[in-house]
mmCIF file of C-alpha atoms (C1' of nucleotides) and ligand atoms in Angstrom:
data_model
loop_
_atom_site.group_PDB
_atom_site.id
_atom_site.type_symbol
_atom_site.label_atom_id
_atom_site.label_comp_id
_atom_site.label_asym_id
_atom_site.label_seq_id
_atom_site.Cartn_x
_atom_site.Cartn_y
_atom_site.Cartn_z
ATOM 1 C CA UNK O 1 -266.319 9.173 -19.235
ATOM 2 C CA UNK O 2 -266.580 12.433 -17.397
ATOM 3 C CA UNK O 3 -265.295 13.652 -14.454
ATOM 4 C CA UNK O 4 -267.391 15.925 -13.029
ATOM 5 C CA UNK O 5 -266.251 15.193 -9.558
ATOM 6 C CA UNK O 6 -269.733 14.767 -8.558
ATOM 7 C CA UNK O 7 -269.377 12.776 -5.144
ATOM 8 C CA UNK O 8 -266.431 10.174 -4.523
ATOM 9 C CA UNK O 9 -264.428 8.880 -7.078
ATOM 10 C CA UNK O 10 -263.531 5.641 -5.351
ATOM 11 C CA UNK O 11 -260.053 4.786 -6.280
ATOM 12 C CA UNK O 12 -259.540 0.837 -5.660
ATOM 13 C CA UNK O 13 -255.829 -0.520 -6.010
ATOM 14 C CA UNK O 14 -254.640 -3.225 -7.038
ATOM 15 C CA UNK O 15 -251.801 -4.526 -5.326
ATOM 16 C CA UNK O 16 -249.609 -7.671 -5.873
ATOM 17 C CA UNK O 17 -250.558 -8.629 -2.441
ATOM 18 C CA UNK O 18 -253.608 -8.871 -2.940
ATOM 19 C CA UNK O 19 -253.136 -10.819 -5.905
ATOM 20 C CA UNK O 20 -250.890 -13.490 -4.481
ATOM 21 C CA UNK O 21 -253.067 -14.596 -0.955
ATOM 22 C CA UNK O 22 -255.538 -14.677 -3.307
ATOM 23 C CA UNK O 23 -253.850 -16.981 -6.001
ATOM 24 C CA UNK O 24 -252.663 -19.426 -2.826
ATOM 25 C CA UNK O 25 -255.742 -19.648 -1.583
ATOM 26 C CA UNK O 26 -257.367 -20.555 -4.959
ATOM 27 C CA UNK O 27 -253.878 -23.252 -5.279
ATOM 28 C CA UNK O 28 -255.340 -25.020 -1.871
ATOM 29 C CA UNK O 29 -257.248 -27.712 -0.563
ATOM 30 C CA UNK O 30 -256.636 -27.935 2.499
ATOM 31 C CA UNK O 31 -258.892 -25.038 4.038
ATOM 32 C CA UNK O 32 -255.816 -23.303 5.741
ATOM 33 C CA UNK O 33 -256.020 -20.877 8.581
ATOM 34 C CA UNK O 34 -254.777 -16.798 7.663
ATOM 35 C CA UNK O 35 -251.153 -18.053 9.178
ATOM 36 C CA UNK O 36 -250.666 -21.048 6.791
ATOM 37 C CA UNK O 37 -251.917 -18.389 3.832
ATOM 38 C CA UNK O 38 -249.042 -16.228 5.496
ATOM 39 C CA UNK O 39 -246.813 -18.584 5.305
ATOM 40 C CA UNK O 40 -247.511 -19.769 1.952
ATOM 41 C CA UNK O 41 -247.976 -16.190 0.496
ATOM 42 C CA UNK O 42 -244.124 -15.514 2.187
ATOM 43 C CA UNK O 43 -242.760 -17.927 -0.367
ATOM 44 C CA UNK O 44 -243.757 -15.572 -2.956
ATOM 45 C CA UNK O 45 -243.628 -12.023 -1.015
ATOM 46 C CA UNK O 46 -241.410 -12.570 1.738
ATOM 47 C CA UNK O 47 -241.843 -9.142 2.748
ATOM 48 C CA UNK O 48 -245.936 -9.198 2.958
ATOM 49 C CA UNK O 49 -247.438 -8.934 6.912
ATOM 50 C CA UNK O 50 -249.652 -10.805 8.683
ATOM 51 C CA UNK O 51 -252.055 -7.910 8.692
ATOM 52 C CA UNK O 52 -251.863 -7.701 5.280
ATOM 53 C CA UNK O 53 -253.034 -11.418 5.041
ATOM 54 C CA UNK O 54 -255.870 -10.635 7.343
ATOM 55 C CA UNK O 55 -257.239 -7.798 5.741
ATOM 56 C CA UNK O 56 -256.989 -9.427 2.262
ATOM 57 C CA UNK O 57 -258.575 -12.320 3.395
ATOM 58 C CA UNK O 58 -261.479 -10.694 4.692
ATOM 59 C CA UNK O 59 -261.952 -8.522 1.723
ATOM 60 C CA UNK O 60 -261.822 -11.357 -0.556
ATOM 61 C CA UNK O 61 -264.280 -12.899 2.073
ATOM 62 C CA UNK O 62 -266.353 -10.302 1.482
ATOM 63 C CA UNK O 63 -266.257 -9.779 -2.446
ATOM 64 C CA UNK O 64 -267.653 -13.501 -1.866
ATOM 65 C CA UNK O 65 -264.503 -14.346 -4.137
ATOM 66 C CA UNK O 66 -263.264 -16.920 -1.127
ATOM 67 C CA UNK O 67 -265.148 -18.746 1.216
ATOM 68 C CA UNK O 68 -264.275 -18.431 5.572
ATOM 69 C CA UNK O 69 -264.654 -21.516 7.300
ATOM 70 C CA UNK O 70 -264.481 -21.551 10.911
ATOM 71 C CA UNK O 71 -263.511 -24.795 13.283
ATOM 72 C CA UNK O 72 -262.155 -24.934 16.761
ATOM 73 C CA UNK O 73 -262.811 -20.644 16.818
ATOM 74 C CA UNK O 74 -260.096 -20.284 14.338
ATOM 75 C CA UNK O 75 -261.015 -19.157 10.483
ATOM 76 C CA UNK O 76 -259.830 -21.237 7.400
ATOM 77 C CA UNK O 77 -260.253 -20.304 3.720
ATOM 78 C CA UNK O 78 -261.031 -21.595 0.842
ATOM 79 C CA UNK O 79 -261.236 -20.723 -3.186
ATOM 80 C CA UNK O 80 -264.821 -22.968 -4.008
ATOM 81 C CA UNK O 81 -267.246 -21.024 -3.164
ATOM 82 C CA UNK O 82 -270.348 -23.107 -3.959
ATOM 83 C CA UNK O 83 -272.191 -24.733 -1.666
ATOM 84 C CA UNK O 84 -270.889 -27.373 -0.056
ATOM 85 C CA UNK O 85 -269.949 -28.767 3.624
ATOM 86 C CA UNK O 86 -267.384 -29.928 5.957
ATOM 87 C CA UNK O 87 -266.246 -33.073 7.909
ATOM 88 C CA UNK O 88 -263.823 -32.242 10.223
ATOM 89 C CA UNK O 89 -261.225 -35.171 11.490
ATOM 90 C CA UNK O 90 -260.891 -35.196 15.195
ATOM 91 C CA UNK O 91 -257.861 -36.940 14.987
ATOM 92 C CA UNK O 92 -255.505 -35.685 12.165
ATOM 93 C CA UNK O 93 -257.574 -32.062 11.887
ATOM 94 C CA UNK O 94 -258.274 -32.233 8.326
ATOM 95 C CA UNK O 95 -261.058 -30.783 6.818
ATOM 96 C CA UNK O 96 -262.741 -32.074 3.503
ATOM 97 C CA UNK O 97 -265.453 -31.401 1.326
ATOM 98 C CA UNK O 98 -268.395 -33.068 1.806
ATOM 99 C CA UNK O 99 -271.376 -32.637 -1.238
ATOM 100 C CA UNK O 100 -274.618 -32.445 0.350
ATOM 101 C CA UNK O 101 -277.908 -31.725 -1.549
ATOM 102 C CA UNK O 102 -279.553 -28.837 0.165
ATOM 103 C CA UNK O 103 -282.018 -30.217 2.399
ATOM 104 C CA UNK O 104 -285.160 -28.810 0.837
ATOM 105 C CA UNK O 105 -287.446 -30.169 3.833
ATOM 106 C CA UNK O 106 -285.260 -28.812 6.846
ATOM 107 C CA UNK O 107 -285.062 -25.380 5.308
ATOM 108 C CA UNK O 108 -288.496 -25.453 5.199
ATOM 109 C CA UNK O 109 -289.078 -26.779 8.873
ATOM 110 C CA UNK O 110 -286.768 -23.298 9.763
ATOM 111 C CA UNK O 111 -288.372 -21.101 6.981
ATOM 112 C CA UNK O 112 -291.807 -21.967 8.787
ATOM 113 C CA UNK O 113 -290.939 -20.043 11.887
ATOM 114 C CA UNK O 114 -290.855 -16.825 9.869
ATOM 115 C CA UNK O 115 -286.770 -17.114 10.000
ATOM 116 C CA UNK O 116 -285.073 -15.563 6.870
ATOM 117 C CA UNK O 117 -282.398 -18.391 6.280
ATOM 118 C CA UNK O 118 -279.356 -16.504 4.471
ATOM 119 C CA UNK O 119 -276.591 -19.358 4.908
ATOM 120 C CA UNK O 120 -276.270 -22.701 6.239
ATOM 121 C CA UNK O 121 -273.655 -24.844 7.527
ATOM 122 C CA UNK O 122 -273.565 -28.551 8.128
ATOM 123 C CA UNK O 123 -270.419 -29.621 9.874
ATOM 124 C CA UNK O 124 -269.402 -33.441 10.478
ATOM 125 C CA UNK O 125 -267.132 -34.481 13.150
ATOM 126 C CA UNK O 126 -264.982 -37.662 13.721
ATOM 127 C CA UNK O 127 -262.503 -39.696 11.731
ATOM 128 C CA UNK O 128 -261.566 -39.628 8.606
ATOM 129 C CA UNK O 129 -261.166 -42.926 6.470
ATOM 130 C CA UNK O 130 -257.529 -43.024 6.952
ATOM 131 C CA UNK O 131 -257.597 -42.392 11.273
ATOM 132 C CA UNK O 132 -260.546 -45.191 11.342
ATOM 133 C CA UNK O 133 -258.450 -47.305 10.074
ATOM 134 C CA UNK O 134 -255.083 -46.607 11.886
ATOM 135 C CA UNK O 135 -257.179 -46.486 15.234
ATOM 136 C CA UNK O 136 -259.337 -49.437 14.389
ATOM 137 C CA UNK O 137 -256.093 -51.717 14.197
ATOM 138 C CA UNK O 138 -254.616 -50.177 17.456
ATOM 139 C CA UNK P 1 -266.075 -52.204 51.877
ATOM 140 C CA UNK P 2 -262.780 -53.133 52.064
ATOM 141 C CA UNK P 3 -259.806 -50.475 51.769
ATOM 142 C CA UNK P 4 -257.018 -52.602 50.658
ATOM 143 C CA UNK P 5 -255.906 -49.851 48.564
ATOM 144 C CA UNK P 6 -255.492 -51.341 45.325
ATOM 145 C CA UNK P 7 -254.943 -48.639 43.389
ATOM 146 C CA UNK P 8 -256.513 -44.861 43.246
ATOM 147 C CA UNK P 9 -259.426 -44.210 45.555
ATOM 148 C CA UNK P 10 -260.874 -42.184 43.272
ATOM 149 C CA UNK P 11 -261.958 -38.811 45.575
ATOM 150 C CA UNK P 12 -264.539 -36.531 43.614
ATOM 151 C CA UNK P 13 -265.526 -33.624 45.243
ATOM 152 C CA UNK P 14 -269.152 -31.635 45.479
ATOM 153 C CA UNK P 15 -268.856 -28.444 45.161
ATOM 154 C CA UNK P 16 -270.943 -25.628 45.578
ATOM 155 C CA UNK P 17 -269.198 -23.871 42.408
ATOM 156 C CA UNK P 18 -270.299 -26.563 40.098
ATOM 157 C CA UNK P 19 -274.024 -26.921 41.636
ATOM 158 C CA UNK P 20 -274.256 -23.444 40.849
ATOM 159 C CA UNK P 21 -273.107 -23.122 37.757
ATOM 160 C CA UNK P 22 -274.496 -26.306 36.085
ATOM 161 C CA UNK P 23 -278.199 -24.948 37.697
ATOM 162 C CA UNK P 24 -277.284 -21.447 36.172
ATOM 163 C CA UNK P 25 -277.077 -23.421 32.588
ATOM 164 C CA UNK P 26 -279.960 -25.651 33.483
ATOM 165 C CA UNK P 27 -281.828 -22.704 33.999
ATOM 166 C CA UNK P 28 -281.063 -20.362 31.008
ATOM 167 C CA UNK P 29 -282.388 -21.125 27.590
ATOM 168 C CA UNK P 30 -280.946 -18.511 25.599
ATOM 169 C CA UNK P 31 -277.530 -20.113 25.074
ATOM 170 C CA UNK P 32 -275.197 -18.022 27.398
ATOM 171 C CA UNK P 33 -271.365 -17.602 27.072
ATOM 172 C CA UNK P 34 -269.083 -18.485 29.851
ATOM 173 C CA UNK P 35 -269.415 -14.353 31.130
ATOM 174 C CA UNK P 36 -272.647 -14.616 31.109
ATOM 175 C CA UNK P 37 -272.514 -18.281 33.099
ATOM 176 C CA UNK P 38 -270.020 -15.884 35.463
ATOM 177 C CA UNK P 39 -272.280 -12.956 35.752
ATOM 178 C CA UNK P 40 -275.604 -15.389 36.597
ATOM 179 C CA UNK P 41 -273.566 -17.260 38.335
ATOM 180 C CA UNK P 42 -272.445 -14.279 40.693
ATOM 181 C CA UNK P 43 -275.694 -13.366 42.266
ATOM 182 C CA UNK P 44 -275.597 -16.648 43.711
ATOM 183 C CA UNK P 45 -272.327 -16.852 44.691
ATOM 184 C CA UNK P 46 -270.231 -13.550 44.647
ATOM 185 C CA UNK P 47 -266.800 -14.849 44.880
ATOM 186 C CA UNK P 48 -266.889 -17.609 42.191
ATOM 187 C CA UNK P 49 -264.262 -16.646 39.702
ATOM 188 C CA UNK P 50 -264.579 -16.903 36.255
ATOM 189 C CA UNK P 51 -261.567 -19.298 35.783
ATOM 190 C CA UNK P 52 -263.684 -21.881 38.097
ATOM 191 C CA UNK P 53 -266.988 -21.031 35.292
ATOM 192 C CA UNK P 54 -264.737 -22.205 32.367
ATOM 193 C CA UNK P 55 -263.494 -25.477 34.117
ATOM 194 C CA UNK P 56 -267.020 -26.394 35.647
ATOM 195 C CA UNK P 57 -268.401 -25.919 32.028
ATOM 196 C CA UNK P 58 -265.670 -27.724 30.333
ATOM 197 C CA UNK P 59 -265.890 -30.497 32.849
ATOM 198 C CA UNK P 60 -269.946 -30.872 32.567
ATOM 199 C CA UNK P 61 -269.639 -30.621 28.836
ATOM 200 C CA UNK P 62 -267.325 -33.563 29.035
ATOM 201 C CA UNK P 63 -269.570 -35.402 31.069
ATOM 202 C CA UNK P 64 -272.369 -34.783 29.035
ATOM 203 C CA UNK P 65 -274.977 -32.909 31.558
ATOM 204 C CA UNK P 66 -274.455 -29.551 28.857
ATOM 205 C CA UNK P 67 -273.484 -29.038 26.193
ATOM 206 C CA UNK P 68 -271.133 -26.111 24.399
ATOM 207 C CA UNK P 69 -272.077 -24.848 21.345
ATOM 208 C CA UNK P 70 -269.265 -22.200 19.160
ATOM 209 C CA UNK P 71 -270.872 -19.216 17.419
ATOM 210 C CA UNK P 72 -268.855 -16.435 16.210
ATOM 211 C CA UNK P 73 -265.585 -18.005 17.913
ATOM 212 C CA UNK P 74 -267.410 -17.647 21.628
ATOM 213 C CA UNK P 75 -268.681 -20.743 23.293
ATOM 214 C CA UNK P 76 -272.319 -20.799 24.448
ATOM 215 C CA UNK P 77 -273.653 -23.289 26.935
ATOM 216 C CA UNK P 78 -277.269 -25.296 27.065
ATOM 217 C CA UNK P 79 -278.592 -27.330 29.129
ATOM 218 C CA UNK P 80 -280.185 -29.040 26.377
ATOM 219 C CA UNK P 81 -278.552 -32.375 25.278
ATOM 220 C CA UNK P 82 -280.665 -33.919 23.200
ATOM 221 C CA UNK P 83 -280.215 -34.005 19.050
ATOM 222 C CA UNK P 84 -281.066 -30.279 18.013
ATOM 223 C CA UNK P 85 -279.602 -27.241 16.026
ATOM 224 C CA UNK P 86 -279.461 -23.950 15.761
ATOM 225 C CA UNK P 87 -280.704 -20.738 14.079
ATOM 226 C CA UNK P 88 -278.457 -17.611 14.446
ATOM 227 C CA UNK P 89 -279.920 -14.293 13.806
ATOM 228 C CA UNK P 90 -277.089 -12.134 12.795
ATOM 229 C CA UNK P 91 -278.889 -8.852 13.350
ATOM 230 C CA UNK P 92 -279.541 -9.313 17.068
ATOM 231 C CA UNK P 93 -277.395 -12.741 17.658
ATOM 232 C CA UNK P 94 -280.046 -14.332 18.992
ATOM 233 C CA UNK P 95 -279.485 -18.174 18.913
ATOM 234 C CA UNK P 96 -282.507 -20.576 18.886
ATOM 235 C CA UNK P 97 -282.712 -23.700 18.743
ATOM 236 C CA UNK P 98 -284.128 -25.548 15.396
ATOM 237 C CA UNK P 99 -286.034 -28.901 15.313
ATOM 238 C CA UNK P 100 -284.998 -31.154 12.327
ATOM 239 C CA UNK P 101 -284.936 -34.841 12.016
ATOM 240 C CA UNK P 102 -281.395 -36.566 11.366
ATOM 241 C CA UNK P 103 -280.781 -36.388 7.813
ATOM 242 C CA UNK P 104 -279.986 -40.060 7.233
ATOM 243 C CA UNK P 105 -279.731 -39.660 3.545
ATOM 244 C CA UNK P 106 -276.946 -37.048 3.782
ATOM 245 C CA UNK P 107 -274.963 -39.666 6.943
ATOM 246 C CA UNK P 108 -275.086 -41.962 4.803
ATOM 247 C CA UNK P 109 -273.368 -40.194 1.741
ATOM 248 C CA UNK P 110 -270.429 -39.189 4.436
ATOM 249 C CA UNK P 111 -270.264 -42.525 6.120
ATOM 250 C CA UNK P 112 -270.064 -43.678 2.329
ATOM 251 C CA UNK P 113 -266.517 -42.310 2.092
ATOM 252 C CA UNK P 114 -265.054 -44.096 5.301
ATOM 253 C CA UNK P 115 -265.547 -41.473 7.222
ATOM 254 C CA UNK P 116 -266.591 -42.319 11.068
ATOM 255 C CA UNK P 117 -269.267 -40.003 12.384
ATOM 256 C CA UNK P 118 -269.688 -38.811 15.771
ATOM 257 C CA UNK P 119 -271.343 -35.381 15.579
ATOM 258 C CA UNK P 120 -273.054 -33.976 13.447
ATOM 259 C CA UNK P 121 -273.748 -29.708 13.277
ATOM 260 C CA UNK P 122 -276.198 -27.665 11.710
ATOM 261 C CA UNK P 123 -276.351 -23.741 11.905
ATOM 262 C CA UNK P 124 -278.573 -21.620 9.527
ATOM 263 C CA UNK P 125 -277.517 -17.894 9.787
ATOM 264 C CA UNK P 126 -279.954 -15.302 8.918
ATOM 265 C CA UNK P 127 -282.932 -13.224 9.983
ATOM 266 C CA UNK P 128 -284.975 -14.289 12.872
ATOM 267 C CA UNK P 129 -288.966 -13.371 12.737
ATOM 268 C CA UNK P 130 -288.728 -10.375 14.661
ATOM 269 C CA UNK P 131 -286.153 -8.741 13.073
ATOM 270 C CA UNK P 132 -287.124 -9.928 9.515
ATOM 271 C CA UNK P 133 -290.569 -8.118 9.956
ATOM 272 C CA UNK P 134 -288.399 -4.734 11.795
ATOM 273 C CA UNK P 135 -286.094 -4.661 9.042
ATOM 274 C CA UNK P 136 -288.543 -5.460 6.430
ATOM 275 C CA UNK P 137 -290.784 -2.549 7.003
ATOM 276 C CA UNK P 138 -288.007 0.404 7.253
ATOM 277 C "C1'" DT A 1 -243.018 12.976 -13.647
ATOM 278 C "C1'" DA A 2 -245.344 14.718 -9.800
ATOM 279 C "C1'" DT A 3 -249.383 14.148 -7.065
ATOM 280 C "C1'" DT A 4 -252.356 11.771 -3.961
ATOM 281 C "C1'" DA A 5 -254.633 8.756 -1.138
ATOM 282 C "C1'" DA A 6 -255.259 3.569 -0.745
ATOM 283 C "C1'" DA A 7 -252.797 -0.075 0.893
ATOM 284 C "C1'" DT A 8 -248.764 -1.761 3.386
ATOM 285 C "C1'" DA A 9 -245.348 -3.152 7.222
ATOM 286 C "C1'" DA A 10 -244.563 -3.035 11.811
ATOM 287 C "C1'" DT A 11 -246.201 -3.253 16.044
ATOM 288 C "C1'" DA A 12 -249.406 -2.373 19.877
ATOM 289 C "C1'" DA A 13 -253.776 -3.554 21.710
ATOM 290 C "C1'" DC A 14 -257.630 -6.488 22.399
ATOM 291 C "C1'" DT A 15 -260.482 -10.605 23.812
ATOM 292 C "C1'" DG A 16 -261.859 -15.027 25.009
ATOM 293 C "C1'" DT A 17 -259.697 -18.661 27.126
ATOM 294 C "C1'" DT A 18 -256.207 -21.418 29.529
ATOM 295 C "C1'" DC A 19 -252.566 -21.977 32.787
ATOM 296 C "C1'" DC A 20 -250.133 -21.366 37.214
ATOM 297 C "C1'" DT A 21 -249.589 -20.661 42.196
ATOM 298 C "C1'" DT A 22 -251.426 -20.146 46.517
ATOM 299 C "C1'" DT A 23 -255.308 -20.811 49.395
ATOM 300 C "C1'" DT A 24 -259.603 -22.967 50.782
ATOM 301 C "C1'" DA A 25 -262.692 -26.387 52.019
ATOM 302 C "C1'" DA A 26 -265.053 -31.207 51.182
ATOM 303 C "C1'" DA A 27 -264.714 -35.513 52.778
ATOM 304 C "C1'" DA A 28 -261.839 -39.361 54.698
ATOM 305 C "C1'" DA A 29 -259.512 -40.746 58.783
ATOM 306 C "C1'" DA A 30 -258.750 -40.629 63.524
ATOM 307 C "C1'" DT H 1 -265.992 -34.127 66.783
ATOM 308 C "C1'" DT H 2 -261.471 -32.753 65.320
ATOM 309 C "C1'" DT H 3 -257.665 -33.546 62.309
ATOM 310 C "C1'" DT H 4 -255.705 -34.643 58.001
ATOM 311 C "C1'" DT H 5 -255.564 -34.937 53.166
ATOM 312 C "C1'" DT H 6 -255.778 -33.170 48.731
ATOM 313 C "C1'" DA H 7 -259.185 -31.876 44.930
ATOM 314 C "C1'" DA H 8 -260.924 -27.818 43.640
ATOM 315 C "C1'" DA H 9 -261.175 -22.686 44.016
ATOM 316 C "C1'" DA H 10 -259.532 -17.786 43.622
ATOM 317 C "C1'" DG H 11 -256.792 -14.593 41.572
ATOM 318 C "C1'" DG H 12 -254.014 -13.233 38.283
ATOM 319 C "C1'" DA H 13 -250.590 -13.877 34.579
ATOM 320 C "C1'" DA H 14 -250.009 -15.779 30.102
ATOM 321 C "C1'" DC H 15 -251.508 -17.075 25.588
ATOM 322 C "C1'" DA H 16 -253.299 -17.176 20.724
ATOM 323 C "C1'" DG H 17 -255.798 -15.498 17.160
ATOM 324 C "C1'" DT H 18 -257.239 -11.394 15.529
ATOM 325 C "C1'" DT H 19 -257.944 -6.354 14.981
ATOM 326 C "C1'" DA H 20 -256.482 -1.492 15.347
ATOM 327 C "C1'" DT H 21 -253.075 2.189 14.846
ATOM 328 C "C1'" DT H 22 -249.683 4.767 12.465
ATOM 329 C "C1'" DA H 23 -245.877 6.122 9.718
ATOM 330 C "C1'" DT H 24 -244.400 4.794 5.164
ATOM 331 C "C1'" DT H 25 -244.829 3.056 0.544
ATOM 332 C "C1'" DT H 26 -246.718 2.715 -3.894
ATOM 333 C "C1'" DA H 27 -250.392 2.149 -7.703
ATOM 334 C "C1'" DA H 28 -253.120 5.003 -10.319
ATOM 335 C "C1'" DT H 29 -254.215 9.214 -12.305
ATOM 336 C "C1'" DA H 30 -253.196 13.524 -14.591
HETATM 337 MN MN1 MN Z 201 -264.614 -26.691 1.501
HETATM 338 MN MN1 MN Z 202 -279.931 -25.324 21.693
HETATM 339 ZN ZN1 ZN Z 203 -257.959 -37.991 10.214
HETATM 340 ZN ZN1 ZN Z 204 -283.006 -11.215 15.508
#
DNA sequence: TATTAAATAATAACTGTTCCTTTTAAAAAA
DNA sequence: TTTTTTAAAAGGAACAGTTATTATTTAATA
C-alpha cells in the first residue's frame, strides 16, 4: 500500500466509546432516547458525555448501523435496522415493533405523482395489550 | 332557563385571537408551523403573541377543527381533518399531503396483538417531482 | 517513543415550546 | 347602558432536548 500522500489520508479512530453506545444500543429493545443510551453507556464508561452519546449516535445513524426513531419530537434508537414499524402506547409510552409487509399498492399511489419515495414510516398510536386491559377493567 | 347554579356555568369565551388564527390554518394548505400561524396571523392582528398561537392551536387540535402534524420535531398545522398522509420532500421540506386508502390488512395484523388503535400515521420521505427532475438533470 | 490530528469532556448556546404573572376584554349581571 | 366577573391574552422567563465550541486527551501511525 503506498503512501504517496496524494490527497487526504482520512484517519478514522476507533474509540471505546464508540464501541460501547453502540454495543447498548444493539443490547436494547426498548427504542431508548440518547439520555437512557447515556445512562446505560455510564454503567460501563462512567466518564463518557452526553455529547459524546449524541454524536455517536448520529454517526452510527448515519453509517445506517442503527436505526433513529422519532416520537413526541424526541429521537430513540434502535440496533434492527430492517424494515419494520412502530406502535406507540399512549398510556405506558412504549414502543414496539410492529411487522408490516410493505404496502406495494400505496407506494405506488405516491410513486405515481412523480415523488421519489426514499423511506417510509407507519406509526400506530393507542394502547398496548397490557393498558387495554388495565383501563378496560377500570 | 333557570340559574339555580348547580354546579359550573360553564363560560367559554369568543375571541378574536382564536377566529383568527383557526381562519389563518383554514386558509393555508401548505402545513405551517406555529411561527408561521404567528407571522400570518400578524397581518391580521399585530399584537397577537405567539404564546396565544400555540394555545389556540393546541386547543383547536384538541377539539378536532385542525389538526397538528410533527415533522422534523416542529409541529405543522392543517386544516384538513379528514383520513390522509403525508409526503415529505427532504430537499425543499415541502410537505404534501398523500391519498391512500386505510390499510385494513396491516390494522388488522396490529389489532391482532391486543393492541387498541386510535391513530394511525404514514410519512414517506423522499424526493418530491420538482426536485426529483432538478436534481436529476445536474 | 514521539508525533499528530480525530475524538472527547465540559460547558455554553440554541430552538421550539410551555409556563407564569399581570393586564385586557368578552359576556353575564345589574 | 354600565358594572362586574373572570377566561383569555400579552409579554417574557423558563424549560428540555439537542447542537456547537473549545481546550484536552488519546488512538493510530511512523
Ligand atoms: Mn423498532
Ligand atoms: Mn395534510
Ligand atoms: Zn401501554
Ligand atoms: Zn421538493
Amino acid at each position: 500500500m503506498e503512501k504517496v500522500e496524494t490527497g487526504r489520508t482520512r484517519k478514522k479512530r476507533n474509540t471505546r466509546q464508540k464501541a460501547v453506545v453502540y454495543q447498548v444500543v444493539l443490547d436494547s429493545n426498548d427504542h431508548p432516547t440518547a439520555e437512557k443510551v447515556y445512562e446505560r453507556a455510564r454503567r460501563e464508561l462512567p466518564n463518557i458525555s452526553l455529547g459524546t452519546v449524541y454524536r455517536v449516535l448520529k454517526e452510527l445513524s448515519q453509517e445506517g448501523k442503527i436505526k433513529e426513531i422519532i416520537v413526541n419530537k424526541q429521537s430513540h434508537f434502535e440496533g434492527r435496522t430492517d424494515f419494520h414499524h412502530h406502535f406507540i402506547c399512549r398510556a405506558c409510552g412504549k414502543i414496539e415493533d410492529v411487522e408490516t409487509p410493505l404496502c406495494r399498492y400505496t407506494c405506488k399511489k405516491v410513486e405515481q405523482k412523480g415523488y421519489v419515495v426514499e423511506d417510509i414510516e407507519y406509526k400506530f398510536y393507542g394502547l398496548c395489550s397490557k393498558c387495554a386491559q388495565k383501563l378496560g377493567k377500570e
